[in-house]
Short mmCIF file of C-alpha atoms in Angstrom, two decimals:
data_model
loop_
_atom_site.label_atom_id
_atom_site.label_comp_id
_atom_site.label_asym_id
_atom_site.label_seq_id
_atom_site.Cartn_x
_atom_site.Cartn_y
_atom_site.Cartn_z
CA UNK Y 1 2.89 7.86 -28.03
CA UNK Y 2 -0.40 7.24 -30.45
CA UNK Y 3 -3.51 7.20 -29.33
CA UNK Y 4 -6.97 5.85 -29.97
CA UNK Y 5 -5.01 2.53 -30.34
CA UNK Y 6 -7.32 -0.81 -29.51
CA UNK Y 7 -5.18 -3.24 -26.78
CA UNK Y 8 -4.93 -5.63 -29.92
CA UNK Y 9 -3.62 -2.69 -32.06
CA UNK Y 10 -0.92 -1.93 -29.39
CA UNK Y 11 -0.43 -5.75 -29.03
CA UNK Y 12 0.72 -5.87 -32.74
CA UNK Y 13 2.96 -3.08 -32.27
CA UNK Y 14 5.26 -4.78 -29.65
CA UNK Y 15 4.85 -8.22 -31.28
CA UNK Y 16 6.94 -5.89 -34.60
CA UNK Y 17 9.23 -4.77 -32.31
CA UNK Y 18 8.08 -1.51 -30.57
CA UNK Y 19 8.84 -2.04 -26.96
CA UNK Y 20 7.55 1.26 -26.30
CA UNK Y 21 3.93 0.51 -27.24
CA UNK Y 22 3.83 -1.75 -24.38
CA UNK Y 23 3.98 1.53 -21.75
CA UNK Y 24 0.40 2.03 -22.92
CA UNK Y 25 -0.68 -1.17 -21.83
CA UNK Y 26 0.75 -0.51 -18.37
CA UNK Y 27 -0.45 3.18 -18.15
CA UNK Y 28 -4.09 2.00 -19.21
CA UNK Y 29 -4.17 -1.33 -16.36
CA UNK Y 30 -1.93 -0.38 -13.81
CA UNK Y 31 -4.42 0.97 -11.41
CA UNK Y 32 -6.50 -2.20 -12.65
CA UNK Y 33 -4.15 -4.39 -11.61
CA UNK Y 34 -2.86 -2.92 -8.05
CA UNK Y 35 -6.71 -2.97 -7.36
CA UNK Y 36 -6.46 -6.93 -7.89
CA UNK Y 37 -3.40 -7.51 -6.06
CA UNK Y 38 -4.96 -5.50 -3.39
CA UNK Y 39 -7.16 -8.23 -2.39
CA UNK Y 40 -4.56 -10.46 -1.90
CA UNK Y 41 -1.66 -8.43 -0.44
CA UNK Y 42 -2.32 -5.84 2.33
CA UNK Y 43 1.18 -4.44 2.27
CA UNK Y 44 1.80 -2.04 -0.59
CA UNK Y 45 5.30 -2.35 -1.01
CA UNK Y 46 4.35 -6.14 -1.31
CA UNK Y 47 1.88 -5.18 -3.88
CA UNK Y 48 4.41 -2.79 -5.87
CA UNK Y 49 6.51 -5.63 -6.39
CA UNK Y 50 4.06 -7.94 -7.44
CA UNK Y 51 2.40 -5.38 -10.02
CA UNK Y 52 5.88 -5.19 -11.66
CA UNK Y 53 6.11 -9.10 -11.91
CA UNK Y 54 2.82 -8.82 -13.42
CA UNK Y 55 3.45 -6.72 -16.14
CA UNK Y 56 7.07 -8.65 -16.71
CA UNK Y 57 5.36 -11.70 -16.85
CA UNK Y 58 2.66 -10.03 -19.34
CA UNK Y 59 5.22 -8.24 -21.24
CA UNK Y 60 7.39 -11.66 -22.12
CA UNK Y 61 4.11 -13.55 -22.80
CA UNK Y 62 2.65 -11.44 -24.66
CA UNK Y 63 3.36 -14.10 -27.79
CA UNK Y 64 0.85 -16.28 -26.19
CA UNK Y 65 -1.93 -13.84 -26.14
CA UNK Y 66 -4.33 -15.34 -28.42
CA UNK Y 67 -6.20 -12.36 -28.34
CA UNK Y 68 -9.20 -14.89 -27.76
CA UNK Y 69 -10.55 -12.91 -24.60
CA UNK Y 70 -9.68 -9.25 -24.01
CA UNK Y 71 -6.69 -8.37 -22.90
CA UNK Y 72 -7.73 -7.25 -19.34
CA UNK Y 73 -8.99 -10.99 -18.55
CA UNK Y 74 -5.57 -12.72 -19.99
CA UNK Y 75 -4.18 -9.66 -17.33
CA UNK Y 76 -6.30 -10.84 -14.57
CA UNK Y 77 -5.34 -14.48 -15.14
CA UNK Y 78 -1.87 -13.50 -14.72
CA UNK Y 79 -2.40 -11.37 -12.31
CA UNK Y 80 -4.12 -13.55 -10.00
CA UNK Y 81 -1.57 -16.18 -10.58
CA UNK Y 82 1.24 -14.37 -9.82
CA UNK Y 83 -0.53 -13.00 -6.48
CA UNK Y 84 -0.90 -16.72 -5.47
CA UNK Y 85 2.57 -17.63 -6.32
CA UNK Y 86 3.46 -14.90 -4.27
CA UNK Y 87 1.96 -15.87 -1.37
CA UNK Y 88 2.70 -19.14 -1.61
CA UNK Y 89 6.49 -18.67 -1.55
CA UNK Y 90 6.41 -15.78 1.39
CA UNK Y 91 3.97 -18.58 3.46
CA UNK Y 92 1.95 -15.55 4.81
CA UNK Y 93 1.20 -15.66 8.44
CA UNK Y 94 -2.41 -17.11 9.31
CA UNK Y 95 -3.51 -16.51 12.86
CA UNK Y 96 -6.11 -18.63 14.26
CA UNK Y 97 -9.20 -17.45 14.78
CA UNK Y 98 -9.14 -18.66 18.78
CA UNK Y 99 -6.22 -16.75 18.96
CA UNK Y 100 -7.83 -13.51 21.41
CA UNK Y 101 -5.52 -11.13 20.10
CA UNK Y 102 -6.57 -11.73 16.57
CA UNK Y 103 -10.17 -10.57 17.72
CA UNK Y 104 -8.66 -7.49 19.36
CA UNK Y 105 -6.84 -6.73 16.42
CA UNK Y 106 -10.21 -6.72 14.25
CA UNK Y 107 -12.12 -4.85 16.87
CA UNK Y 108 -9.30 -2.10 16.42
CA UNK Y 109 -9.59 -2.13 12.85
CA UNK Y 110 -12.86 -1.57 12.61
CA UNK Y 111 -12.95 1.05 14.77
CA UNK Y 112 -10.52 2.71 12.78
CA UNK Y 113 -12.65 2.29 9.70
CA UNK Y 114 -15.30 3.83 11.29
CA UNK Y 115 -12.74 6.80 12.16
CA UNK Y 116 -11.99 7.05 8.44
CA UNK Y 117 -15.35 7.28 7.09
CA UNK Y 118 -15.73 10.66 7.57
CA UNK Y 119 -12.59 11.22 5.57
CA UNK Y 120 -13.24 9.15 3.04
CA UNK Y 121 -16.42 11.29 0.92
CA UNK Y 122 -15.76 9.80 -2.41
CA UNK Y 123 -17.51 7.46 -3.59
CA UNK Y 124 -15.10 5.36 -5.56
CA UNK Y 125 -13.08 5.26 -1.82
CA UNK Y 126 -16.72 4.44 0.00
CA UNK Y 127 -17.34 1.64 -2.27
CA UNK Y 128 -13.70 0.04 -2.46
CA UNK Y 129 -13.72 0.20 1.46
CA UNK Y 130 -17.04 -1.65 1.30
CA UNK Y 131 -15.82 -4.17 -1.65
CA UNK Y 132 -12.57 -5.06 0.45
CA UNK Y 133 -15.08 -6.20 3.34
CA UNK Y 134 -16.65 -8.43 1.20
CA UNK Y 135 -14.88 -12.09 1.04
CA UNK Y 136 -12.48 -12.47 -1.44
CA UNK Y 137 -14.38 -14.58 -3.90
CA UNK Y 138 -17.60 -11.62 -3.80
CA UNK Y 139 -14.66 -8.96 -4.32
CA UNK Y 140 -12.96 -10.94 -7.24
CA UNK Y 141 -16.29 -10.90 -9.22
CA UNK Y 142 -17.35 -7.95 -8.21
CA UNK Y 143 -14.25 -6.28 -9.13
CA UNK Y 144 -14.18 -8.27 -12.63
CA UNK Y 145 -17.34 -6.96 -13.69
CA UNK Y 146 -16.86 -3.67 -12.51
CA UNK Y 147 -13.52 -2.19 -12.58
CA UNK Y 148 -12.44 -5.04 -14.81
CA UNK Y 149 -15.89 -4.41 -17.68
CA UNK Y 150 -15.85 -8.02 -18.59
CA UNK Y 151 -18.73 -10.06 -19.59
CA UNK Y 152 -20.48 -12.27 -17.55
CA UNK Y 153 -18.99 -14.71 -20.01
CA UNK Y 154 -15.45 -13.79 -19.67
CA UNK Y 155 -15.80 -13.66 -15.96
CA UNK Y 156 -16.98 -17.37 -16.22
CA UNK Y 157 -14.08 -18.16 -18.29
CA UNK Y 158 -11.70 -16.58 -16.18
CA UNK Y 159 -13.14 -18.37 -12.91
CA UNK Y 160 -13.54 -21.87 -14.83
CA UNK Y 161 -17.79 -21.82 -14.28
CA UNK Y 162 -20.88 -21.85 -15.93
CA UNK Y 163 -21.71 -18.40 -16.84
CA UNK Y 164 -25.36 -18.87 -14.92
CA UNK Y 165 -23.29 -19.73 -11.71
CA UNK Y 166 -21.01 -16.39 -12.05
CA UNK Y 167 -24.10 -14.47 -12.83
CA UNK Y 168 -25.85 -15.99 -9.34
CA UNK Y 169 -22.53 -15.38 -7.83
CA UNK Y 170 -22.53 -11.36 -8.57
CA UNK Y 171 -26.05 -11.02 -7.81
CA UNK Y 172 -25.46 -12.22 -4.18
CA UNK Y 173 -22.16 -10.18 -4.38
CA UNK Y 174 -23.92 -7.17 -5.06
CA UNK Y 175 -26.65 -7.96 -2.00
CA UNK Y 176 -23.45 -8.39 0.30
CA UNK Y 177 -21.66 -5.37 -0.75
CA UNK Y 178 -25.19 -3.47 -0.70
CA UNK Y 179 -25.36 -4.71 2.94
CA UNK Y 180 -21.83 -3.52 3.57
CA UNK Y 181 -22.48 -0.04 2.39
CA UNK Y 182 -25.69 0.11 4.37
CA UNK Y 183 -24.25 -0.99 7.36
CA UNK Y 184 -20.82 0.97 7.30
CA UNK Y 185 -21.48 3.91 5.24
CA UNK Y 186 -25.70 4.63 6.01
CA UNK Y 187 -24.95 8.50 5.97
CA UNK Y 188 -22.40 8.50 3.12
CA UNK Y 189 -25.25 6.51 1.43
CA UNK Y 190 -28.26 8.97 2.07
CA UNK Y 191 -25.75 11.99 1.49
CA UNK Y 192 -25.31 10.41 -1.95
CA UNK Y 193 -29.26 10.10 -2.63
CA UNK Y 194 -29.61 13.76 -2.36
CA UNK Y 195 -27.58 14.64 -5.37
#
C-alpha cells in the first residue's frame, strides 16, 4: 500500500486500473462516513449496510469525480443521498408526537443518557453524544466542518446556500451544541477546564 498519497493521487491510481488503491480511500473515510449515516440511521446493522452502498456507489462513480471539490464533500453528497434513499424505501416508522408512549420512551432515554455519562470520559464520545442531540440540520453542519474539515464554502456547496447563510447556520450550531454540553455534560465540562 503507498503512502503519503493525496485523495486525487489515489483517485488516478484506480481510474489506471489499480482497484486496490481504492482500500485507502475507504480506510481513510470510513469512520467519516458511519459518523454521517449515523444521523440518519439509529440501527447499526442498518448503517453497516448503507456504508457499504456508499462506498459501492463511490467506487463505480468514481469517473464522475471532477475532482472540483475534495473528495470528502463528493463522499458526503453521496453519502447523504444514499441515507435518504434508504429511508425512503424502508418507510421508517414515525410516531406521533401525541402518541404518550413516544414521550415515555424519550423520558427513558434520557435517563439512560444520563446513566452513561459517567462512562463516557472522552471527549470525542462527550461531544458526539451532545452533537447527536442537536437537530439534524445543526449536526450535518456541524459535523461537515468538523469531522468532515471542509470550508465554509464547500459546506455551502454541498447544502445548495449562500456561504454567509452556512456560516450563520454553524455559529448558532455551535451555541446549541455549547448549550447541550452545558446542560448534559456540566461536570465532564469543568473536569475538562482543569487540564
Amino acid at each position: 500500500m503507498q503512502t503519503g498519497l493525496t485523495d486525487n493521487d489515489i483517485i488516478q491510481l484506480v481510474r489506471k486500473g489499480d482497484q486496490q488503491a481504492f482500500a485507502q480511500l475507504v480506510t481513510k473515510y470510513q469512520n467519516y462516513v458511519f459518523t454521517i449515516i449515523l444521523r440518519y440511521l439509529p440501527s447499526r446493522e442498518d448503517a453497516e449496510e448503507v456504508a457499504q452502498d456508499v462506498f459501492v456507489k463511490a467506487y463505480r462513480s468514481l469517473g464522475d469525480f471532477r475532482g472540483e471539490s475534495k473528495f470528502s464533500t463528493w463522499l458526503y453528497t453521496i453519502t447523504t443521498t444514499t441515507c435518504i434513499t434508504f429511508l425512503r424505501k424502508n418507510k421508517l416508522d414515525v410516531q406521533s408526537l401525541d402518541n404518550e408512549k413516544v414521550f415515555a420512551q424519550a423520558d427513558n432515554m434520557d435517563g439512560g443518557m444520563r446513566a452513561n455519562q459517567v462512562e463516557q470520559k472522552s471527549r470525542v464520545a462527550m461531544v458526539n453524544q451532545a452533537i447527536k442531540m442537536l437537530s439534524p440540520e445543526d449536526a450535518q453542519v456541524i459535523t461537515l466542518f468538523y469531522k468532515g474539515e471542509q470550508s465554509l464554502d464547500e459546506i455551502a456547496q454541498v447544502l445548495g446556500q449562500e456561504t454567509n447563510a452556512v456560516k450563520v447556520r454553524l455559529h448558532r450550531a455551535r451555541q446549541r451544541l455549547k448549550e447541550k454540553m452545558e446542560k448534559y455534560f456540566a461536570q465532564e465540562v469543568k473536569d475538562l477546564a482543569h487540564y
